[in-house]
Amino acid sequence: MSVTDQPTMSTPAIRLRGLTKVYGSSPEPAVDALDLDVARGEVVALLGPSGCGKTTILRMINRLIEPTAGSIEIEGVDVTDQPVTDLRRSIGYVIQQIGLFPHRTIARNIAEVPRMLKWDSGRIDERVRELTVLVGLEVDMLDRYPDELSGGQQQRVGVARALAADPPVLLMDEPFGAVDPIVRKSLQDELLALQSRVQKTIVIVTHDLDEALRVADRIALFNVGGVIEQLATPDELMRSPASEFVEEFVGSDRGMRRLSLKNISSLDHRMGSVVDLDDEPSRGLEVMDREGIDWLGVVSEDRFAGWITRSAVEDAARNGKPLADLDRSDPIAQVRPDDTLRAAMELIILSNAATAVIDDNGRFGGVVTLEDLRAALGDTESVGAMT
Amino acid sequence: MTVLAAARNPIIRWEWLVDEWDQIRSALVEHLTLTVLSMGLGILLSALLAAVAIRYRWALTPITATTGLIYTLPSVAMFALLAPIFGNLARPTAVIPLAGYTLLILVTNTVAGFRSVPRAVRDAAEGMGLSPFRRIVTVELPLALPYIITGIRIASVSTVGLVTVAAIIGQGGLGSLIFSGLRRAFWTPMTVGASLSIIVALAVDALIYLIGALLTPWTRRAAH
């Protein structure tokens, strides 16, 4: 329905054209004339309520479901041009229920596709070990059976198994749906870390908006009947929903969600109401006036040394005392550069402080205020920084 | 008088075991042969029937009904019916009914075994590019094994028991000892035949259990 204008210089990794699926008994199509391009190395999330055809789309790509009409190309080659087993061996496939083979050890599970591709055993062993480390598992787990692992560990094995033969394309169907929210978040983080190294083309099906926002470069939001409502970057989707359906789907807290898409490090460095410990107290008064704040932060040798009250600074200015002699209190709101803007906001509100101090591994990294956060949401130019 | 009879005809007379050792041994061998042949034929037939029932879902009901019907037929009647066709001393007369009785249990358990394979496992296997043959042989069959093994254990134990009944048509291994003892009111062969058939049943059951355990190591490791 909507054609993407992804600026690619070469053929897209996945190209869907007029893709349609009508199930035998149903009068309505499950997927309706879908056009979608996925660029090489891109993560696209197929997002939407149940019944929107997102899983059907995914399963048509590796021909677990045959389309009623339309075409699917991977790296410019039509998927029907090769035997279906060859096609599937060249595509990584991860599903929610994982589907590890319970009668095989972890090592044998991971080795399945390389074995089918007739790799020699030395190469398979090496690859299995490499993948085990890559997905964050211990090598001594390789001789165990799947049931001896936790859900999160099993899902890591599922990812390792899908990556075994180094396929350029990875299809993931609600991959983290079966694990608890804490494990899910860490698996999502790991997927992002993994992706930054392996650079696969990933299509991930999810009904979880937060998951799509976290992992995807672009999100295709579907309505029932396999129709794309909006195809956009996470920030764009949050900032300007294309329809009422999208607006409803992304929810009323989309402002807050946008905050969680950006890291503190994406903000311009700001000193705020902070001076060097060796500065004159009068300089501190100027800075406080400029910032409109009654606290003065001091920095000593790159470290944040604490906050001083305005009255103490005024007193020191009158009596000619150096700032270093004044009482200082420790910062209560501290964030790190890789925290999200949302985390900063929550911290500022919870600690009832006007300013959060950025602690960059012990070094003073500037400050964040609520005003900075508000300004960041209005700043559409830095959107690209978050992916 | 009765006391005297009991003294002359004890439950077991040990010297008879020594004297008739060849007869006992051949009865035991014949018993095991009939069991193995019947089970072999039963497993072969049930594998075919189960394959049909798994491939075509609608076929399960008629297959279960037919094998269930066979199971209800009295064994003595079956032996009697087949004796004129194959001859009462011919092995098929005993083996065909005995194999027939195993079908219900073996087919039911085999189908249940394949149905127990988690959908996600089948989906993953297919999505990874396993051919249907590879998927069935290397993934589904091993996962169905615990059910199939259980079926074979139950069927084997009941076959060991039923073989004794085949003595009625002059076969039946250990059953012939039991019947000859009963006819002559001479307890020793009866005791020997009965005890050995119990021991064989237990041994066969234990053996198949062990084979099953060796074939499915993951089922034990998963427990902890």
Coordinates of C-alpha atoms in Angstrom, one line a residue:
Chain A
M1 CA 0.0 0.0 0.0
S2 CA 2.8 2.4 0.8
V3 CA 6.0 2.5 -1.1
T4 CA 9.1 3.3 0.9
D5 CA 11.6 5.8 -0.3
Q6 CA 14.5 4.4 1.7
P7 CA 17.6 6.0 0.1
T8 CA 19.6 2.9 -0.9
M9 CA 22.3 3.0 -3.5
S10 CA 22.0 -0.7 -4.1
T11 CA 19.3 -3.3 -4.2
P12 CA 17.4 -3.6 -0.9
A13 CA 18.1 -6.7 1.1
I14 CA 14.4 -7.6 1.1
R15 CA 11.9 -6.3 -1.4
L16 CA 8.2 -7.0 -1.1
R17 CA 6.0 -6.0 -4.0
G18 CA 2.2 -6.4 -4.0
L19 CA 2.5 -9.1 -1.4
T20 CA -1.0 -10.5 -0.7
K21 CA -2.2 -13.4 1.3
V22 CA -5.8 -14.5 1.4
Y23 CA -6.5 -17.5 3.6
G24 CA -8.9 -20.1 2.1
S25 CA -11.8 -19.6 4.3
S26 CA -11.6 -15.8 4.8
P27 CA -13.1 -13.2 2.5
E28 CA -10.7 -10.5 3.7
P29 CA -7.0 -10.6 2.9
A30 CA -4.7 -11.2 5.8
V31 CA -2.1 -9.1 4.0
D32 CA -3.1 -6.7 1.3
A33 CA -0.8 -5.7 -1.6
L34 CA 2.1 -4.9 0.6
D35 CA 5.1 -3.0 -0.8
L36 CA 8.1 -2.8 1.6
D37 CA 11.8 -2.5 1.1
V38 CA 14.3 -3.3 3.8
A39 CA 17.8 -1.9 3.4
R40 CA 20.9 -4.0 4.0
G41 CA 21.8 -3.9 7.7
E42 CA 18.5 -2.3 8.6
V43 CA 16.3 -3.4 11.5
V44 CA 12.6 -3.1 10.5
A45 CA 9.9 -3.9 13.1
L46 CA 6.5 -5.1 11.9
L47 CA 4.3 -3.8 14.6
G48 CA 0.6 -4.0 15.2
P49 CA -2.3 -5.6 17.0
S50 CA -3.0 -9.4 16.6
G51 CA -4.7 -10.1 13.3
C52 CA -2.8 -7.5 11.4
G53 CA -0.9 -10.1 9.4
K54 CA 2.6 -9.2 10.6
T55 CA 3.5 -12.9 11.3
T56 CA 2.0 -13.9 8.0
I57 CA 4.3 -11.4 6.2
L58 CA 7.3 -12.8 8.1
R59 CA 6.5 -16.4 7.3
M60 CA 6.0 -15.6 3.6
I61 CA 9.5 -14.3 3.4
N62 CA 11.0 -17.7 4.2
R63 CA 8.0 -19.4 2.4
L64 CA 6.6 -21.1 5.5
I65 CA 3.4 -19.5 4.0
E66 CA 3.0 -19.2 0.3
P67 CA 1.7 -15.8 -0.9
T68 CA -1.5 -15.6 -2.8
A69 CA 0.0 -12.8 -5.0
G70 CA 3.0 -10.6 -5.2
S71 CA 6.7 -11.1 -5.1
I72 CA 9.5 -11.4 -2.6
E73 CA 13.1 -10.7 -3.4
I74 CA 16.1 -11.2 -1.2
E75 CA 19.2 -9.5 -2.4
G76 CA 17.5 -9.1 -5.8
V77 CA 16.7 -12.8 -6.2
D78 CA 13.1 -14.0 -6.2
V79 CA 12.6 -16.4 -3.3
T80 CA 10.8 -18.9 -5.5
D81 CA 13.9 -19.3 -7.7
Q82 CA 15.6 -21.8 -5.4
P83 CA 14.6 -24.9 -3.5
V84 CA 12.7 -23.9 -0.3
T85 CA 15.1 -25.8 2.0
D86 CA 18.1 -23.9 0.5
L87 CA 16.2 -20.6 0.9
R88 CA 15.5 -21.3 4.6
R89 CA 19.0 -22.4 5.3
S90 CA 20.2 -19.0 4.1
I91 CA 17.8 -17.1 6.4
G92 CA 18.0 -16.9 10.2
Y93 CA 14.7 -17.7 11.8
V94 CA 13.9 -17.0 15.5
I95 CA 10.5 -17.6 17.0
Q96 CA 8.9 -16.8 20.4
Q97 CA 8.6 -20.3 21.6
I98 CA 12.3 -20.8 20.5
G99 CA 11.7 -24.3 19.3
L100 CA 15.1 -25.7 20.3
F101 CA 15.4 -29.4 19.7
P102 CA 15.0 -30.8 23.2
H103 CA 16.9 -34.1 22.4
R104 CA 20.0 -32.3 21.2
T105 CA 22.7 -30.6 23.2
I106 CA 23.1 -26.9 22.9
A107 CA 26.1 -27.3 20.6
R108 CA 24.2 -29.6 18.3
N109 CA 21.2 -27.3 18.2
I110 CA 23.5 -24.4 17.1
A111 CA 25.3 -26.6 14.6
E112 CA 22.1 -27.8 12.8
V113 CA 22.2 -25.5 9.7
P114 CA 26.0 -25.7 9.3
R115 CA 25.7 -29.5 9.4
M116 CA 23.0 -29.4 6.7
L117 CA 25.3 -27.2 4.7
K118 CA 28.0 -29.9 5.1
W119 CA 30.6 -27.8 6.8
D120 CA 33.5 -29.8 8.1
S121 CA 33.4 -30.5 11.8
G122 CA 36.4 -28.4 12.8
R123 CA 34.8 -25.3 11.2
I124 CA 31.4 -26.1 12.9
D125 CA 33.0 -26.5 16.4
E126 CA 34.8 -23.2 15.9
R127 CA 31.7 -21.4 14.8
V128 CA 29.6 -22.8 17.6
R129 CA 32.1 -21.5 20.2
E130 CA 32.3 -18.2 18.5
L131 CA 28.5 -17.8 18.5
T132 CA 28.3 -18.9 22.1
V133 CA 30.5 -16.1 23.2
L134 CA 28.8 -13.7 20.8
V135 CA 25.3 -14.2 22.3
G136 CA 26.6 -14.1 25.9
L137 CA 26.5 -17.8 26.9
E138 CA 29.1 -19.9 28.7
V139 CA 31.0 -22.5 26.7
D140 CA 30.4 -25.1 29.4
M141 CA 26.7 -24.9 28.6
L142 CA 27.3 -26.5 25.1
D143 CA 27.0 -30.1 26.4
R144 CA 23.7 -29.5 28.2
Y145 CA 20.2 -30.0 26.9
P146 CA 17.8 -27.1 26.3
D147 CA 15.6 -28.0 29.3
E148 CA 18.6 -27.5 31.6
L149 CA 18.8 -23.8 30.6
S150 CA 16.6 -20.8 31.7
G151 CA 14.2 -19.2 29.3
G152 CA 16.6 -16.3 28.6
Q153 CA 19.5 -18.6 28.0
Q154 CA 17.4 -20.7 25.6
Q155 CA 16.4 -17.6 23.7
R156 CA 20.1 -16.7 23.3
V157 CA 20.7 -20.2 22.0
G158 CA 17.8 -19.6 19.5
V159 CA 19.6 -16.5 18.3
A160 CA 22.9 -18.3 18.0
R161 CA 21.3 -21.1 16.1
A162 CA 19.7 -18.6 13.7
L163 CA 23.1 -16.9 13.1
A164 CA 25.0 -20.2 12.8
A165 CA 25.6 -20.1 9.0
D166 CA 26.0 -16.4 9.0
P167 CA 22.9 -15.6 7.0
P168 CA 22.5 -12.0 5.7
V169 CA 18.9 -11.9 6.7
L170 CA 17.3 -12.6 10.1
L171 CA 13.6 -13.1 10.7
M172 CA 12.4 -12.8 14.3
D173 CA 8.8 -13.6 15.3
E174 CA 8.1 -12.1 18.7
P175 CA 11.6 -13.3 19.8
F176 CA 11.4 -12.0 23.3
G177 CA 7.7 -12.5 24.0
A178 CA 8.1 -15.5 26.3
V179 CA 10.6 -14.1 28.8
D180 CA 9.9 -11.8 31.7
P181 CA 10.2 -8.0 31.2
I182 CA 13.6 -7.6 32.8
V183 CA 15.2 -10.4 30.8
R184 CA 13.4 -9.1 27.7
K185 CA 15.0 -5.7 28.1
S186 CA 18.5 -7.2 28.5
L187 CA 17.9 -9.5 25.5
Q188 CA 16.9 -6.4 23.5
D189 CA 20.0 -4.6 24.5
E190 CA 22.1 -7.6 23.6
L191 CA 20.4 -7.8 20.2
L192 CA 21.4 -4.2 19.6
A193 CA 24.9 -4.8 20.7
L194 CA 25.0 -7.9 18.5
Q195 CA 23.6 -6.0 15.6
S196 CA 26.2 -3.3 15.8
R197 CA 28.8 -6.1 15.2
V198 CA 27.1 -8.5 12.8
Q199 CA 25.1 -5.9 10.7
K200 CA 22.3 -8.2 9.6
T201 CA 19.2 -7.2 7.8
I202 CA 16.6 -7.9 10.5
V203 CA 12.8 -8.1 10.2
I204 CA 11.3 -8.4 13.7
V205 CA 7.6 -9.0 14.4
T206 CA 6.3 -7.6 17.6
H207 CA 3.1 -6.3 19.2
D208 CA 5.2 -4.5 21.8
L209 CA 5.6 -0.8 21.0
D210 CA 8.5 -0.3 23.4
E211 CA 10.3 -3.3 21.9
A212 CA 9.9 -1.8 18.4
L213 CA 11.0 1.6 19.6
R214 CA 14.1 0.1 21.2
V215 CA 15.4 -2.2 18.5
A216 CA 14.1 -0.9 15.2
D217 CA 15.6 1.6 12.7
R218 CA 12.2 1.8 11.1
I219 CA 8.8 0.7 12.3
A220 CA 6.0 -0.5 10.0
L221 CA 2.8 -0.1 12.0
F222 CA 0.0 -2.4 10.6
N223 CA -3.7 -2.2 11.0
V224 CA -5.9 -5.3 10.8
G225 CA -5.9 -6.7 7.3
G226 CA -2.2 -6.3 6.6
V227 CA -2.3 -2.6 5.7
I228 CA 0.6 -0.3 6.7
E229 CA -0.7 2.7 8.6
Q230 CA 2.7 4.3 8.9
L231 CA 6.3 3.4 8.1
A232 CA 8.7 5.6 9.9
T233 CA 11.6 5.9 12.2
P234 CA 10.7 5.5 15.9
D235 CA 11.1 9.2 16.6
E236 CA 9.0 10.2 13.6
L237 CA 6.3 7.7 14.6
M238 CA 6.2 9.2 18.1
R239 CA 6.4 12.8 16.9
S240 CA 3.9 12.8 14.1
P241 CA 1.5 9.9 14.0
A242 CA 0.1 9.6 10.4
S243 CA -3.4 8.6 11.4
E244 CA -5.8 8.3 14.3
F245 CA -5.1 4.6 14.4
V246 CA -1.4 5.3 14.9
E247 CA -2.0 8.0 17.4
E248 CA -4.2 5.6 19.4
F249 CA -1.7 2.8 19.1
V250 CA 1.3 4.8 20.2
G251 CA -0.7 6.1 23.2
S252 CA -0.9 9.4 25.0
D253 CA 2.5 9.1 26.6
R254 CA 4.3 9.3 23.3
G255 CA 6.2 12.3 24.5
M256 CA 7.7 10.3 27.3
R257 CA 8.4 7.4 24.9
R258 CA 10.3 9.8 22.7
L259 CA 12.4 10.8 25.7
S260 CA 13.4 7.1 26.1
L261 CA 14.6 7.0 22.5
K262 CA 17.5 9.4 23.1
N263 CA 20.5 9.2 25.3
I264 CA 22.0 12.0 27.5
S265 CA 25.1 11.9 25.3
S266 CA 22.9 13.2 22.3
L267 CA 22.5 16.5 24.1
D268 CA 24.9 19.4 23.6
H269 CA 27.3 19.7 26.4
R270 CA 26.2 22.3 28.9
M271 CA 28.0 23.6 32.0
G272 CA 24.9 25.0 33.6
S273 CA 25.2 26.7 36.9
V274 CA 28.7 25.3 37.5
V275 CA 32.1 27.0 38.0
D276 CA 35.6 25.8 38.8
L277 CA 36.4 25.5 42.5
D278 CA 39.2 28.0 42.0
D279 CA 37.0 30.7 40.5
E280 CA 36.1 33.8 42.3
P281 CA 32.7 33.7 44.3
S282 CA 31.6 36.7 42.2
R283 CA 31.9 34.6 39.1
G284 CA 29.6 32.0 40.8
L285 CA 27.0 34.7 41.4
E286 CA 27.0 35.7 37.7
V287 CA 26.5 32.1 36.6
M288 CA 23.6 31.6 39.1
D289 CA 22.0 34.7 37.9
R290 CA 22.4 33.6 34.3
E291 CA 20.8 30.2 34.9
G292 CA 18.2 31.5 37.4
I293 CA 19.2 28.9 40.0
D294 CA 20.0 29.3 43.7
W295 CA 22.6 26.6 43.8
L296 CA 26.2 26.7 42.5
G297 CA 28.0 23.6 41.4
V298 CA 31.7 23.4 41.6
V299 CA 34.2 21.3 39.6
S300 CA 37.6 20.4 40.7
E301 CA 40.1 18.7 38.4
D302 CA 37.3 17.5 36.1
R303 CA 35.3 16.0 39.0
F304 CA 32.0 17.4 40.3
A305 CA 32.8 18.5 43.8
G306 CA 29.4 19.4 45.1
W307 CA 26.7 22.1 45.3
I308 CA 27.0 25.4 47.3
T309 CA 23.9 27.5 48.4
R310 CA 23.5 31.0 47.0
S311 CA 23.6 32.6 50.4
A312 CA 26.9 30.9 51.2
V313 CA 28.4 32.2 47.9
E314 CA 27.0 35.7 48.5
D315 CA 28.6 35.6 52.0
A316 CA 31.9 34.5 50.5
A317 CA 31.8 37.2 47.9
R318 CA 31.3 39.8 50.7
N319 CA 34.0 38.5 52.9
G320 CA 36.5 37.6 50.2
K321 CA 36.5 33.9 51.1
P322 CA 37.4 31.3 48.4
L323 CA 34.7 28.9 47.2
A324 CA 36.9 26.0 48.3
D325 CA 36.3 26.9 52.0
L326 CA 32.5 26.7 51.7
D327 CA 30.3 23.8 52.8
R328 CA 29.3 21.7 49.8
S329 CA 26.5 19.1 49.5
D330 CA 26.8 16.0 47.3
P331 CA 24.6 15.9 44.1
I332 CA 21.4 13.9 44.6
A333 CA 20.6 13.7 40.9
Q334 CA 23.3 12.0 38.8
V335 CA 23.0 10.5 35.4
R336 CA 25.4 8.8 33.0
P337 CA 25.9 9.7 29.3
D338 CA 24.3 6.4 28.2
D339 CA 21.1 6.9 30.3
T340 CA 18.0 7.9 28.4
L341 CA 16.5 11.4 28.6
R342 CA 13.5 9.7 30.2
A343 CA 15.7 8.4 33.0
A344 CA 17.1 11.9 33.5
M345 CA 13.6 13.3 33.7
E346 CA 12.4 10.8 36.2
L347 CA 15.5 11.4 38.3
I348 CA 15.1 15.1 38.3
I349 CA 11.4 14.9 39.3
L350 CA 11.9 12.2 41.9
S351 CA 14.9 13.9 43.6
N352 CA 13.1 17.3 43.4
A353 CA 16.4 18.8 42.0
A354 CA 16.4 21.4 39.3
T355 CA 19.5 20.0 37.7
A356 CA 21.0 16.5 37.1
V357 CA 24.7 16.2 37.0
I358 CA 26.2 14.1 34.2
D359 CA 28.8 11.7 35.6
D360 CA 31.0 10.3 32.8
N361 CA 33.0 7.7 34.5
G362 CA 33.9 10.0 37.4
R363 CA 34.4 13.0 35.1
F364 CA 32.0 15.9 35.1
G365 CA 30.1 15.8 31.8
G366 CA 27.8 18.8 32.1
V367 CA 24.3 19.2 33.4
V368 CA 20.8 18.4 32.3
T369 CA 17.7 20.5 33.3
L370 CA 14.0 20.0 32.5
E371 CA 14.3 22.8 30.1
D372 CA 17.1 20.9 28.2
L373 CA 14.8 17.9 28.0
R374 CA 11.9 19.9 26.6
A375 CA 14.2 21.5 24.1
A376 CA 15.5 18.1 23.0
L377 CA 12.0 17.0 22.1
G378 CA 11.5 20.0 19.9
D379 CA 14.8 19.5 18.2
T380 CA 14.0 17.3 15.2
E381 CA 17.4 17.6 13.7
S382 CA 19.1 15.2 16.1
V383 CA 16.6 12.4 15.5
G384 CA 19.1 10.4 13.5
A385 CA 21.5 10.3 16.5
M386 CA 19.6 7.7 18.3
T387 CA 19.8 4.8 15.9
Chain B
M1 CA -4.0 -90.0 51.1
T2 CA -3.8 -86.4 50.1
V3 CA -0.8 -85.9 52.3
L4 CA 0.8 -88.8 50.5
A5 CA -0.1 -87.4 47.1
A6 CA 1.4 -84.1 48.0
A7 CA 4.6 -85.7 49.1
R8 CA 4.9 -87.6 45.8
N9 CA 3.8 -84.6 43.7
P10 CA 5.4 -81.5 45.2
I11 CA 5.1 -78.1 43.7
I12 CA 8.5 -78.5 42.3
R13 CA 10.7 -81.5 41.9
W14 CA 14.2 -80.3 41.3
E15 CA 15.6 -83.4 39.7
W16 CA 13.0 -83.0 36.9
L17 CA 14.6 -79.7 36.0
V18 CA 17.9 -81.4 35.5
D19 CA 16.4 -84.4 33.6
E20 CA 14.2 -82.3 31.3
W21 CA 16.6 -79.3 30.9
D22 CA 16.5 -79.7 27.1
Q23 CA 12.7 -79.5 27.0
I24 CA 12.7 -76.5 29.3
R25 CA 15.3 -74.7 27.3
S26 CA 13.6 -75.3 23.9
A27 CA 10.3 -74.1 25.4
L28 CA 12.0 -71.0 26.6
V29 CA 13.6 -70.4 23.2
E30 CA 10.3 -71.0 21.4
H31 CA 8.6 -68.6 23.8
L32 CA 11.1 -65.9 23.1
T33 CA 11.0 -66.6 19.3
L34 CA 7.3 -66.3 19.2
T35 CA 7.4 -63.1 21.3
V36 CA 10.1 -61.5 19.1
L37 CA 8.4 -62.5 15.8
S38 CA 5.0 -61.2 17.0
M39 CA 6.5 -58.0 18.3
G40 CA 8.5 -57.5 15.1
L41 CA 5.5 -58.0 12.9
G42 CA 3.4 -55.8 15.2
I43 CA 6.0 -52.9 15.3
L44 CA 6.3 -53.1 11.5
L45 CA 2.5 -53.0 10.9
S46 CA 1.9 -50.4 13.6
A47 CA 4.6 -48.1 12.1
L48 CA 2.8 -48.2 8.7
L49 CA -0.6 -47.6 10.3
A50 CA 0.8 -44.8 12.5
A51 CA 2.4 -43.2 9.5
V52 CA -0.9 -43.2 7.7
A53 CA -2.7 -41.9 10.7
I54 CA -0.2 -39.1 11.2
R55 CA -0.2 -38.1 7.5
Y56 CA -4.0 -38.3 7.1
R57 CA -5.7 -37.2 10.3
W58 CA -9.0 -38.7 9.2
A59 CA -7.5 -42.1 9.1
L60 CA -6.8 -42.3 12.8
T61 CA -10.4 -43.1 13.8
P62 CA -10.9 -46.1 11.4
I63 CA -7.5 -47.4 12.3
T64 CA -8.1 -47.1 16.0
A65 CA -11.5 -48.7 15.6
T66 CA -10.1 -51.7 13.6
T67 CA -7.2 -52.3 15.8
G68 CA -9.5 -51.9 18.8
L69 CA -11.8 -54.5 17.4
I70 CA -8.9 -56.9 16.8
Y71 CA -7.9 -56.4 20.5
T72 CA -11.3 -57.5 21.7
L73 CA -11.2 -60.8 19.9
P74 CA -10.5 -63.7 22.2
S75 CA -7.1 -65.2 21.6
V76 CA -8.2 -68.8 21.8
A77 CA -10.8 -68.2 19.1
M78 CA -8.2 -66.5 16.9
F79 CA -5.8 -69.4 17.2
A80 CA -8.7 -71.8 16.4
L81 CA -9.8 -69.8 13.4
L82 CA -6.3 -69.6 11.9
A83 CA -5.3 -73.2 12.6
P84 CA -7.2 -74.7 9.7
I85 CA -5.7 -72.1 7.3
F86 CA -2.0 -72.4 8.3
G87 CA -2.0 -75.6 10.2
N88 CA -2.0 -75.7 14.0
L89 CA 1.8 -76.2 14.3
A90 CA 2.7 -73.4 11.8
R91 CA 4.1 -70.3 13.3
P92 CA 1.8 -67.8 11.4
T93 CA -1.1 -69.3 13.3
A94 CA 0.3 -68.0 16.5
V95 CA 2.2 -65.0 15.3
I96 CA -0.5 -63.3 13.3
P97 CA -3.0 -63.0 16.1
L98 CA -0.3 -62.1 18.6
A99 CA 0.9 -59.3 16.4
G100 CA -2.6 -58.2 15.9
Y101 CA -3.1 -57.7 19.6
T102 CA -0.1 -55.4 19.8
L103 CA -1.4 -53.0 17.1
L104 CA -3.9 -51.0 19.2
I105 CA -1.3 -50.1 21.9
L106 CA 1.6 -49.5 19.4
V107 CA -0.4 -47.4 17.0
T108 CA -2.0 -45.3 19.7
N109 CA 1.3 -44.6 21.5
T110 CA 3.2 -43.9 18.3
V111 CA 0.6 -41.4 17.1
A112 CA 0.6 -39.8 20.6
G113 CA 4.3 -39.7 20.5
F114 CA 4.4 -37.8 17.2
R115 CA 1.6 -35.5 18.3
S116 CA 3.6 -34.7 21.5
V117 CA 6.3 -33.0 19.4
P118 CA 6.0 -29.3 20.3
R119 CA 4.6 -27.3 17.5
A120 CA 7.4 -24.8 18.0
V121 CA 10.0 -27.5 17.4
R122 CA 8.4 -28.5 14.2
D123 CA 8.0 -24.9 13.1
A124 CA 11.7 -24.1 13.9
A125 CA 12.8 -27.3 12.1
E126 CA 10.9 -26.3 9.0
G127 CA 12.0 -22.7 9.2
M128 CA 15.6 -23.7 9.4
G129 CA 15.3 -25.6 6.2
L130 CA 15.2 -29.2 7.4
S131 CA 13.7 -31.4 4.6
P132 CA 10.5 -33.3 5.7
F133 CA 12.4 -36.6 5.8
R134 CA 15.2 -35.1 7.9
R135 CA 12.7 -33.5 10.2
I136 CA 10.7 -36.6 10.8
V137 CA 13.7 -39.0 11.2
T138 CA 16.1 -36.7 13.2
V139 CA 13.7 -34.6 15.2
E140 CA 10.2 -35.9 15.5
L141 CA 11.0 -39.7 15.8
P142 CA 13.5 -39.2 18.6
L143 CA 11.0 -36.9 20.5
A144 CA 8.2 -39.5 20.0
L145 CA 10.5 -42.3 21.3
P146 CA 9.5 -42.2 25.0
Y147 CA 5.9 -42.8 23.9
I148 CA 6.8 -45.5 21.4
I149 CA 9.1 -47.3 23.9
T150 CA 6.3 -47.3 26.5
G151 CA 3.9 -48.8 23.9
I152 CA 6.5 -51.5 23.1
R153 CA 6.9 -52.3 26.8
I154 CA 3.2 -52.7 27.4
A155 CA 2.7 -54.7 24.2
S156 CA 5.7 -57.0 24.9
V157 CA 4.6 -57.8 28.4
S158 CA 1.2 -58.8 27.2
T159 CA 2.6 -60.7 24.3
V160 CA 4.8 -62.7 26.6
G161 CA 1.6 -63.6 28.5
L162 CA -0.4 -64.4 25.4
V163 CA 2.2 -66.7 23.9
T164 CA 1.5 -69.2 26.7
V165 CA -2.1 -69.4 25.4
A166 CA -0.8 -70.5 22.0
A167 CA 0.1 -73.8 23.6
I168 CA -3.5 -74.7 22.9
I169 CA -2.5 -75.2 19.3
G170 CA 0.6 -77.0 20.2
Q171 CA 2.9 -74.0 20.2
G172 CA 3.3 -71.5 23.0
G173 CA 6.7 -72.3 24.4
L174 CA 6.5 -72.1 28.2
G175 CA 2.7 -72.5 27.8
S176 CA 3.2 -76.1 26.7
L177 CA 5.0 -76.9 29.9
I178 CA 2.1 -75.4 31.9
F179 CA -0.5 -77.3 29.9
S180 CA 1.3 -80.6 30.1
G181 CA 1.7 -80.2 33.8
L182 CA -2.0 -79.4 34.2
R183 CA -3.1 -82.4 32.0
R184 CA -1.0 -84.8 34.0
A185 CA -1.7 -83.1 37.4
F186 CA 2.1 -83.0 37.7
W187 CA 2.9 -79.7 39.2
T188 CA 6.6 -79.4 38.4
P189 CA 6.4 -78.5 34.7
M190 CA 3.5 -76.2 35.5
T191 CA 5.4 -74.3 38.2
V192 CA 8.5 -74.1 35.9
G193 CA 6.5 -72.8 32.9
A194 CA 4.6 -70.3 35.0
S195 CA 7.6 -68.9 36.9
L196 CA 9.7 -68.7 33.7
S197 CA 7.0 -66.8 31.8
I198 CA 6.8 -64.3 34.7
I199 CA 10.5 -63.9 34.7
V200 CA 10.6 -63.5 31.0
A201 CA 7.9 -60.8 31.1
L202 CA 9.8 -58.9 33.8
A203 CA 13.1 -59.3 32.0
V204 CA 11.7 -58.2 28.6
D205 CA 10.1 -55.2 30.3
A206 CA 13.4 -54.2 32.0
L207 CA 15.4 -54.7 28.9
I208 CA 13.2 -52.5 26.7
Y209 CA 13.1 -49.9 29.5
L210 CA 16.9 -49.8 29.5
I211 CA 17.2 -49.6 25.8
G212 CA 14.7 -46.7 25.9
A213 CA 16.7 -44.9 28.6
L214 CA 19.8 -45.3 26.5
L215 CA 18.1 -44.0 23.4
T216 CA 16.6 -40.9 25.2
P217 CA 19.4 -39.5 27.4
W218 CA 17.8 -36.0 27.4
T219 CA 14.7 -37.1 29.3
R220 CA 16.8 -37.9 32.3
R221 CA 19.1 -34.9 32.2
A222 CA 16.2 -32.5 32.0
A223 CA 14.9 -33.6 35.4
H224 CA 17.4 -31.5 37.4

